[in-house]
PDB file of C-alpha atoms in Angstrom:
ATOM      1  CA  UNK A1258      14.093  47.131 -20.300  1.00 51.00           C
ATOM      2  CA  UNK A1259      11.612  44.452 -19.573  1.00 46.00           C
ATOM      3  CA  UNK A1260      13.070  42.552 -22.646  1.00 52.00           C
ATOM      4  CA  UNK A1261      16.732  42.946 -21.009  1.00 51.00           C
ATOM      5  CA  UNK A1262      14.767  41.351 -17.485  1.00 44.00           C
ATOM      6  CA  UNK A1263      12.700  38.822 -19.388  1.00 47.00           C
ATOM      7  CA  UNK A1264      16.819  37.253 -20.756  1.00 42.00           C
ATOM      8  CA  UNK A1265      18.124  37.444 -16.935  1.00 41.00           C
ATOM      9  CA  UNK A1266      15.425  35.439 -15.687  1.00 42.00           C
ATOM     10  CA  UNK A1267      16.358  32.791 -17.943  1.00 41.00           C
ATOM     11  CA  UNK A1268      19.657  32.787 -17.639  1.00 43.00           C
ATOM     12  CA  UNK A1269      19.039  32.549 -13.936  1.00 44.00           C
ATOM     13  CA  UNK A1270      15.863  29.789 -13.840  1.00 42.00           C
ATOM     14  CA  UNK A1271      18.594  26.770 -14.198  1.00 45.00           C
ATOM     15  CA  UNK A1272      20.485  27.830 -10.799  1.00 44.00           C
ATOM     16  CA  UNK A1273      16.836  28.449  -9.407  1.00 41.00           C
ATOM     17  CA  UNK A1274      16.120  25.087  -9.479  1.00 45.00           C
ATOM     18  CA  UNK A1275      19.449  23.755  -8.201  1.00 56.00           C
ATOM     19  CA  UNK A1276      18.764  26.094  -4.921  1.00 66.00           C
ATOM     20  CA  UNK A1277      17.069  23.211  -3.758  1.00 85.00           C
ATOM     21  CA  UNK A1278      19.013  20.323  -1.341  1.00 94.00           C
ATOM     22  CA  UNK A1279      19.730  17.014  -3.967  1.00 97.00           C
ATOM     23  CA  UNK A1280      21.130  13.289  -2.828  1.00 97.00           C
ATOM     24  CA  UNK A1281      23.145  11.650  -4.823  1.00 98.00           C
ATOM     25  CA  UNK A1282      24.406   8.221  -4.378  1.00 96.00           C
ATOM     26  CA  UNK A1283      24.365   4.366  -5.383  1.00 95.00           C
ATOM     27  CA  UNK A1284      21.586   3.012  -7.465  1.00 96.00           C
ATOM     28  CA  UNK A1285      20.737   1.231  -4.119  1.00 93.00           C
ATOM     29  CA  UNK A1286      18.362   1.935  -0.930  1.00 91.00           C
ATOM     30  CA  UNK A1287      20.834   1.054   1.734  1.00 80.00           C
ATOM     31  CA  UNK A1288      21.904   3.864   4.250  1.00 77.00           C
ATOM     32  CA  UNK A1289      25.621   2.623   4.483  1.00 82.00           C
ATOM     33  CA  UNK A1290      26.705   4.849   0.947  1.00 90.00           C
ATOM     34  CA  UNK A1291      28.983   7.951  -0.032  1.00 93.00           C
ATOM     35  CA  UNK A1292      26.519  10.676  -0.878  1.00 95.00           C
ATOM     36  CA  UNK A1293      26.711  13.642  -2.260  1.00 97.00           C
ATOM     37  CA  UNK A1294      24.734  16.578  -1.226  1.00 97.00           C
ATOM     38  CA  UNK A1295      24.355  19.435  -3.382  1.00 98.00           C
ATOM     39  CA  UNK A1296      22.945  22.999  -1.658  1.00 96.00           C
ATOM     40  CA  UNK A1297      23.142  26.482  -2.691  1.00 95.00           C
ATOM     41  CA  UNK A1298      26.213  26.143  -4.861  1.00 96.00           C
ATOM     42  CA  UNK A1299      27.864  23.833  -2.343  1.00 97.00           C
ATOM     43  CA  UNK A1300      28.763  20.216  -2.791  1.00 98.00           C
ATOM     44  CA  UNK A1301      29.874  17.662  -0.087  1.00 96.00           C
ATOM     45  CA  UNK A1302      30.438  14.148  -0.647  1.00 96.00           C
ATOM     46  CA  UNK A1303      30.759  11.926   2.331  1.00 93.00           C
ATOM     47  CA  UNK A1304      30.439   8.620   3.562  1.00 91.00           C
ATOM     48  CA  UNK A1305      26.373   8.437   5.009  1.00 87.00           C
ATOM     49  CA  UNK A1306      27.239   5.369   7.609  1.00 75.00           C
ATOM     50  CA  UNK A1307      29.547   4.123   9.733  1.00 70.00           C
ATOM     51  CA  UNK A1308      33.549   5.212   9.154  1.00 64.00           C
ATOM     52  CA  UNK A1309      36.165   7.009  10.259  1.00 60.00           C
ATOM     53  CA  UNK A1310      34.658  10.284   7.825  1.00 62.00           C
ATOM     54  CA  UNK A1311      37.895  10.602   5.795  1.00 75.00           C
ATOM     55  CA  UNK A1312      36.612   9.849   2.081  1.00 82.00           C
ATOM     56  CA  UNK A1313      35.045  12.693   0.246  1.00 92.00           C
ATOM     57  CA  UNK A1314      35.280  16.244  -0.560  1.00 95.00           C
ATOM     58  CA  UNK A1315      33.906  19.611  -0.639  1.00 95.00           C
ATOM     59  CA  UNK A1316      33.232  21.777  -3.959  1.00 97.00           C
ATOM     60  CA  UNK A1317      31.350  24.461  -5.434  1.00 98.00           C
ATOM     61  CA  UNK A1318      29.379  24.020  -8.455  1.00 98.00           C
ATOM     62  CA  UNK A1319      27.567  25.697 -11.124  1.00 97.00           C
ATOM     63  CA  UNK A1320      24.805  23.868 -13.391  1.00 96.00           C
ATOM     64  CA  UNK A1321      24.257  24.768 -16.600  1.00 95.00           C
ATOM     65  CA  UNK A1322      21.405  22.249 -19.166  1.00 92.00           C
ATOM     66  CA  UNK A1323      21.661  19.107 -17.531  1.00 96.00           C
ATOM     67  CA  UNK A1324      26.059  19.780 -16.925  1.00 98.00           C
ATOM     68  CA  UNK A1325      27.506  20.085 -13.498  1.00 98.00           C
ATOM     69  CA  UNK A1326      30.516  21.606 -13.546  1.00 98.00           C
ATOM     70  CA  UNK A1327      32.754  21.429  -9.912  1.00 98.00           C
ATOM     71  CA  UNK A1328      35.427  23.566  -8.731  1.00 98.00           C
ATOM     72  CA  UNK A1329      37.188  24.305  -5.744  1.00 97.00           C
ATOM     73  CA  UNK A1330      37.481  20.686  -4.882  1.00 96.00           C
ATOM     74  CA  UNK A1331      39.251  19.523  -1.783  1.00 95.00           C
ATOM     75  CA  UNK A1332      39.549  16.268  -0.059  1.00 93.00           C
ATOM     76  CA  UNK A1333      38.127  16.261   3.633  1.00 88.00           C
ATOM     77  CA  UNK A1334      40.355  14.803   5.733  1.00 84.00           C
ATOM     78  CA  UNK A1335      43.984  15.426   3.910  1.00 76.00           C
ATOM     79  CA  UNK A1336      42.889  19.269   3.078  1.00 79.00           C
ATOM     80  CA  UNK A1337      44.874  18.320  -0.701  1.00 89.00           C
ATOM     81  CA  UNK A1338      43.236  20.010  -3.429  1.00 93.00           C
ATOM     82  CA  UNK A1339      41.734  17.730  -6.031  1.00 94.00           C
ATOM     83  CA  UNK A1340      40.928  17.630  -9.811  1.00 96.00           C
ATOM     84  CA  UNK A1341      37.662  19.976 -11.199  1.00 98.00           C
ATOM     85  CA  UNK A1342      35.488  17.931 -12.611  1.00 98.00           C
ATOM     86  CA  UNK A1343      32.119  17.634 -14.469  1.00 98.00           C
ATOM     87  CA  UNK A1344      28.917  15.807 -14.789  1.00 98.00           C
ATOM     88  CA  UNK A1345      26.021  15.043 -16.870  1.00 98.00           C
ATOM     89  CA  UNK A1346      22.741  14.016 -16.204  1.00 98.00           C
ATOM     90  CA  UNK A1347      21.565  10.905 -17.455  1.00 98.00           C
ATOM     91  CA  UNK A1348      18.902   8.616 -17.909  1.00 98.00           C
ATOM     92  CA  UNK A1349      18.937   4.953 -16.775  1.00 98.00           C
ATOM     93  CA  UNK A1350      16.496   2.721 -18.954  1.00 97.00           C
ATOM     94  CA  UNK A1351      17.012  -0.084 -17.137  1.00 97.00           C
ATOM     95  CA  UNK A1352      17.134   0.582 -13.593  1.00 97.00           C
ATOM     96  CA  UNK A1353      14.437  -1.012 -10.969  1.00 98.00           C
ATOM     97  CA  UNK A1354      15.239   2.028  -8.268  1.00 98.00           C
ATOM     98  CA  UNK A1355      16.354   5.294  -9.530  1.00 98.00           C
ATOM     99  CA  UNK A1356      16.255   6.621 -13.102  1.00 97.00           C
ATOM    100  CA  UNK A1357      18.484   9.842 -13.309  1.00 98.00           C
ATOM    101  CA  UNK A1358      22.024   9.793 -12.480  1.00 98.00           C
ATOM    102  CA  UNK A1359      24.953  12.146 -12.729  1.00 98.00           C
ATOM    103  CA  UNK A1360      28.058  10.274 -15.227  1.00 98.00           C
ATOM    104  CA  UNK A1361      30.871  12.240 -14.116  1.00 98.00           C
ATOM    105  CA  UNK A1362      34.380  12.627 -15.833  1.00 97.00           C
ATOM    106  CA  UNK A1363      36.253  11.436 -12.663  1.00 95.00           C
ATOM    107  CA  UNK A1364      34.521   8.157 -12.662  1.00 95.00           C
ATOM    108  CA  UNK A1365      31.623   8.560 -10.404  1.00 96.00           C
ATOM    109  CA  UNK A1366      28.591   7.456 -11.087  1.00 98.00           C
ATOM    110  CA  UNK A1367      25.731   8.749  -8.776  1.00 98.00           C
ATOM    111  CA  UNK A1368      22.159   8.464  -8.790  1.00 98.00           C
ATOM    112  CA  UNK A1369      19.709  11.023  -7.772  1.00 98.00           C
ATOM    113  CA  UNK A1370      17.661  10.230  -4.831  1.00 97.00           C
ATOM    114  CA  UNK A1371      14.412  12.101  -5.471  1.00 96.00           C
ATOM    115  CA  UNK A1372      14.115  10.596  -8.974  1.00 97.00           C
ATOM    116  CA  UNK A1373      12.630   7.017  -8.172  1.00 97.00           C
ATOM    117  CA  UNK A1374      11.816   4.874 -11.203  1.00 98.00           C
ATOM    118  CA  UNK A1375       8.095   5.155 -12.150  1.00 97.00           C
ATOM    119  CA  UNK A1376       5.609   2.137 -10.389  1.00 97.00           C
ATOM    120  CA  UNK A1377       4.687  -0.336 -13.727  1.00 97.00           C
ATOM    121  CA  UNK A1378       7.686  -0.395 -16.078  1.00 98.00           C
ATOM    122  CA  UNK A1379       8.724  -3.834 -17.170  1.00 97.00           C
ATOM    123  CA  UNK A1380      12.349  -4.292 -16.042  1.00 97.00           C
ATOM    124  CA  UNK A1381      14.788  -7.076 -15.734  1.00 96.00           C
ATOM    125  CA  UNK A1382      16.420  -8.143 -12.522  1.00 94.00           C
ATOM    126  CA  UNK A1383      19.049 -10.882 -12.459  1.00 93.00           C
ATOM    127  CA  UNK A1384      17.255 -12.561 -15.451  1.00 94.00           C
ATOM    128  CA  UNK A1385      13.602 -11.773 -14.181  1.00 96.00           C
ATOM    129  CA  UNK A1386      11.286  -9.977 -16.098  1.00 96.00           C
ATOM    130  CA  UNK A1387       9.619  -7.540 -12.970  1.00 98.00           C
ATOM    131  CA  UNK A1388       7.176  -4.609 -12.628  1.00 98.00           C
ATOM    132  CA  UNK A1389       8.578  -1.897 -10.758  1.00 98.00           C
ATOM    133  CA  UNK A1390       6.633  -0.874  -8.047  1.00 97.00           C
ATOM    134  CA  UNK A1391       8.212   3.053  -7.480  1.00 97.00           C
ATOM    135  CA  UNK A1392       9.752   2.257  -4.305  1.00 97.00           C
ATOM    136  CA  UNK A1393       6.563   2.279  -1.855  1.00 96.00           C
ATOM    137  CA  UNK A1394       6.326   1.400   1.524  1.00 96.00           C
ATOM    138  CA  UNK A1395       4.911  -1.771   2.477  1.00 97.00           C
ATOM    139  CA  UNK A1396       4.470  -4.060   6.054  1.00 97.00           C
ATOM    140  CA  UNK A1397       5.107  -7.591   6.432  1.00 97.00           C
ATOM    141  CA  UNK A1398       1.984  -9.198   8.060  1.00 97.00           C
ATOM    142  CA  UNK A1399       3.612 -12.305   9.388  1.00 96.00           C
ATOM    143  CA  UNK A1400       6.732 -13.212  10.298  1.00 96.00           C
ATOM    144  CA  UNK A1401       8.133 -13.367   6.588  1.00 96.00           C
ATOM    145  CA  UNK A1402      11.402 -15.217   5.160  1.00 96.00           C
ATOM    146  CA  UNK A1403      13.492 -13.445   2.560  1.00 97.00           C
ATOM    147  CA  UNK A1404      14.537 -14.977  -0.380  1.00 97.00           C
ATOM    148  CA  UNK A1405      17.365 -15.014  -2.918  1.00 96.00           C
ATOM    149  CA  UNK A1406      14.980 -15.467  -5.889  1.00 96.00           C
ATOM    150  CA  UNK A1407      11.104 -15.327  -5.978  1.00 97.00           C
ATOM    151  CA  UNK A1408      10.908 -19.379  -5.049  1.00 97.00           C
ATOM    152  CA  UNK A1409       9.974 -20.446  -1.748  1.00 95.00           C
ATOM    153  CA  UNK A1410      12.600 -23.216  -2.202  1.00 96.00           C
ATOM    154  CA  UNK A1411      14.951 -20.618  -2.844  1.00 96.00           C
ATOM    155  CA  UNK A1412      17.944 -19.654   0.115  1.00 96.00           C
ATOM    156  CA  UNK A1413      16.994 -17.244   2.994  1.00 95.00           C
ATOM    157  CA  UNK A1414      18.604 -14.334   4.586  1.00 96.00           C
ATOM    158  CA  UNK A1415      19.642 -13.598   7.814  1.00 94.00           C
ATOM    159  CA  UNK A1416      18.196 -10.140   9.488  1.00 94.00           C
ATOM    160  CA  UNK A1417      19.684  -8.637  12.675  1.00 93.00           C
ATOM    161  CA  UNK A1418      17.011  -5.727  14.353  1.00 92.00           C
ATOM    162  CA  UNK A1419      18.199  -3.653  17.351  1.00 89.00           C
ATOM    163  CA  UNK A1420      15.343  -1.981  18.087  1.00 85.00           C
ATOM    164  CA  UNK A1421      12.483  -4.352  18.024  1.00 88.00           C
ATOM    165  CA  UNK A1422       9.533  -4.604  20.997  1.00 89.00           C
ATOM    166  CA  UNK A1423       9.757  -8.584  20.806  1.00 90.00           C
ATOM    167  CA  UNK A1424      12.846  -9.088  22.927  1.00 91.00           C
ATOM    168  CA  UNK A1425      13.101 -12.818  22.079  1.00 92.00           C
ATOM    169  CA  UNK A1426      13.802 -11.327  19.343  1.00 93.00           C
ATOM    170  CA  UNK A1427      15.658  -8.317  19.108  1.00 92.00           C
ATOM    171  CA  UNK A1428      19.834  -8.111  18.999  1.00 93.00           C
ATOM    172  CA  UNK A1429      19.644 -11.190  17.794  1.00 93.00           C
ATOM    173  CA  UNK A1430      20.306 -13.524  14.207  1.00 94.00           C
ATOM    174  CA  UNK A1431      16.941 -14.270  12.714  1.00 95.00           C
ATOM    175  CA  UNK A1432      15.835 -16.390   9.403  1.00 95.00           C
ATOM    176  CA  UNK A1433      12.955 -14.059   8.917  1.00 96.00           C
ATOM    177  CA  UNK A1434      11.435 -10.372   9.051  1.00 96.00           C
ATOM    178  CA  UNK A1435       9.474  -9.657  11.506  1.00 95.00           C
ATOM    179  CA  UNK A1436       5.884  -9.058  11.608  1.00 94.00           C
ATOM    180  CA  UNK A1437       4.670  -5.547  10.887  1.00 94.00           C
ATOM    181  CA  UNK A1438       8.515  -4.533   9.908  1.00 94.00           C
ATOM    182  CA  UNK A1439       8.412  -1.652   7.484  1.00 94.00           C
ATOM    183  CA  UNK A1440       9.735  -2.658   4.168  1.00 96.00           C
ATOM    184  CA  UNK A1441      10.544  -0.655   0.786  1.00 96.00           C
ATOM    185  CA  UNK A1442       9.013  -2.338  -2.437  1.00 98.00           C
ATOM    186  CA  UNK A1443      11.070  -2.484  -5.511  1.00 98.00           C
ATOM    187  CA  UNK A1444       9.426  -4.957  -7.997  1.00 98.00           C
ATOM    188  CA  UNK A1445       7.101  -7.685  -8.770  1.00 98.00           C
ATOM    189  CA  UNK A1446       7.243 -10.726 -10.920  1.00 98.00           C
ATOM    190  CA  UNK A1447       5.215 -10.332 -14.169  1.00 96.00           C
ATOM    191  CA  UNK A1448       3.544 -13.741 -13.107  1.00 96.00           C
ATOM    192  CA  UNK A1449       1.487 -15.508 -10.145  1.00 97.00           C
ATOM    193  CA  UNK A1450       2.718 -18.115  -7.920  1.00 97.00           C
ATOM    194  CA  UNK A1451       1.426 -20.651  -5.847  1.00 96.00           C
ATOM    195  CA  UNK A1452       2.335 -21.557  -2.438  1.00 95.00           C
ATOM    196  CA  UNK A1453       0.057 -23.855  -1.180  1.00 94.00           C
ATOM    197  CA  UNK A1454      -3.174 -23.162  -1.480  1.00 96.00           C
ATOM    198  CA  UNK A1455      -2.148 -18.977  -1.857  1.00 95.00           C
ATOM    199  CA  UNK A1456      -2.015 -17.018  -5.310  1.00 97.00           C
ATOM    200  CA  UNK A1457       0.237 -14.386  -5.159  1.00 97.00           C
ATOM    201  CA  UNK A1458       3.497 -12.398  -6.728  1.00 98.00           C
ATOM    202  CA  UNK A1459       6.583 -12.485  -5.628  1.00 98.00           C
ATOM    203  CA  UNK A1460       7.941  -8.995  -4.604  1.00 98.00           C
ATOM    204  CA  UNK A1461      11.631  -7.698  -4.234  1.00 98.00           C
ATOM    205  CA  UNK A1462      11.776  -5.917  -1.117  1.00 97.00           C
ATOM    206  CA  UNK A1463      14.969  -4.510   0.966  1.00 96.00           C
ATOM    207  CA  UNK A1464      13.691  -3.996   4.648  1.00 93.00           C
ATOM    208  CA  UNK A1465      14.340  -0.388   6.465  1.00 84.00           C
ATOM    209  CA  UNK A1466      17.539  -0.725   7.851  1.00 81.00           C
ATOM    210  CA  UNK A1467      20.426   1.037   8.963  1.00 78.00           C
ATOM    211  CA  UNK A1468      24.191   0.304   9.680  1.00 74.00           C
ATOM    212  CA  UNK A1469      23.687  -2.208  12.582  1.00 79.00           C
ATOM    213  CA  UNK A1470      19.909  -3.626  11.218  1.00 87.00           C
ATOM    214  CA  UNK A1471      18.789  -5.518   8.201  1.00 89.00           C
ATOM    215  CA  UNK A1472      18.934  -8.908   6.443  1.00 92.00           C
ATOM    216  CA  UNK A1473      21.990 -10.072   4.259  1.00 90.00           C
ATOM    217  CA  UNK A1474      22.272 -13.085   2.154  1.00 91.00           C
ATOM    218  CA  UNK A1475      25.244 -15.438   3.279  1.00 88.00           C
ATOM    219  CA  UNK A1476      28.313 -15.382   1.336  1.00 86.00           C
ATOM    220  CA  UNK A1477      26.860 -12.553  -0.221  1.00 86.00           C
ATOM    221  CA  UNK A1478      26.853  -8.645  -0.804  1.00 81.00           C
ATOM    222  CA  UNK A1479      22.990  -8.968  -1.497  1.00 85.00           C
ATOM    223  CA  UNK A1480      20.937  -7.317   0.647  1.00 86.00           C
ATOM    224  CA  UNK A1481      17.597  -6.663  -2.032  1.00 93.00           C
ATOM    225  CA  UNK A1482      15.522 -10.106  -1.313  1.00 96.00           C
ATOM    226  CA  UNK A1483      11.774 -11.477  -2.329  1.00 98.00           C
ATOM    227  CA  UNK A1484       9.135 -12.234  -0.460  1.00 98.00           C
ATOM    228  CA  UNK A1485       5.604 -13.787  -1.164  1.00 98.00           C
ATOM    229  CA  UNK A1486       3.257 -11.120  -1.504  1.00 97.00           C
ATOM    230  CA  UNK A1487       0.340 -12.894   0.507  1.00 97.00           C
ATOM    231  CA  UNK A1488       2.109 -11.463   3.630  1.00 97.00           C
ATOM    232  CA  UNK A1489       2.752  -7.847   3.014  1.00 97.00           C
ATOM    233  CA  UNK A1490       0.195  -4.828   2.821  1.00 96.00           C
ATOM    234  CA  UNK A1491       1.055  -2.186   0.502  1.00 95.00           C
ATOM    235  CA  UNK A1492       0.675   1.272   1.384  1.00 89.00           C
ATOM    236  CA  UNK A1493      -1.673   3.583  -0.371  1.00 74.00           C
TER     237      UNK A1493
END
């Protein structure tokens, strides 16, 4: 008997574990993403932003050694019935945010948000060689410009806050973050710079933002940007 209890119990741990709410979604920090939410069995993938709610489904799922496998699948807005479909967990080597991600047979490809990369791997970004930094929280100090690359000749974003105390400020197109502005730190370069007279690294950063705040890079999609690390304190 307690060898017949000893098998259920292991049979069972796997869905134990899966009991727990996961976030999936891009290998990105921005709040404007589809994510999918996995809960007791349940799946829903939606759009986490602004939209008219439409894209997505809902499933059930069973998890089984590192295999999803969903069922019952069914669009949200056109109540059609989709495809089943499955998905394994993987391991990204060279990510600078999130290291597992589900690679499923329908062509999604969805990171897991409680898996952050470790703080001190030596990654490369865009041709950089970095240091992750385990995505930690961080404030900017002075009123700091963010850059395309880690050169303080290199192009600056544009931000847009809503909610800021300064109301010279606030609702309106900056060149800069603002002082004491919460930030998210990604990276570092492997090397020093000097600006001036100040020794520093370079850090890519993406500022806490939402649908209607942040910074964006002209012409561009990029919304990950460096500063110079002389002007930001890193939490503990």
């Amino acid at each position: 008997m307690k060898n017949r209890i000893s098998i259920l119990v292991i049979l069972l741990f796997p869905l134990v574990l899966k009991s727990e709410k996961l976030i999936f979604g891009e290998n990105s920090i921005s709040s404007n993403e589809m994510i999918l939410q996995l809960e007791n069995s349940k799946a829903l993938y939606f759009l986490n932003g602004e939209g008219d709610g439409c894209d997505g489904f809902t499933a059930s799922f069973t998890y089984s050694e590192d295999i999803y496998n969903f069922f019952n699948v069914n669009s949200n807005c056109k109540n059609k019935k989709l495809k089943d479909f499955k998905c394994i967990t993987k391991i990204d080597e060279e990510s600078i945010k999130y290291q597992e991600y589900l690679h499923c047979d329908n062509k999604l490809v969805l990171y897991n948000k409680s898996k952050k990369v470790n703080e001190g791997l030596i990654r490369n970004f865009k041709g950089i060689q970095v240091i992750t930094q385990g995505l930690k929280d961080a404030t900017v100090t002075s009123n700091l410009k963010m850059r395309e690359k880690p050169s303080k000749d290199s192009k600056s974003f544009e931000c847009f806050f809503s909610h800021l105390d300064d109301e010279s400020i606030s609702n309106k197109e900056i060149s800069f973050i603002p002082k004491n502005y919460t930030i998210t730190v990604i990276a570092k370069t492997k090397n020093e710079d000097y600006i001036g007279d100040k020794k520093n690294f370079w850090y890519l950063i993406f500022p806490i933002s939402d649908s209607y705040n942040g910074c964006l890079l002209k012409n561009s999609d990029q919304k990950d940007g460096w500063v110079f690390g002389e002007y930001i304190k890193l939490d503990n």
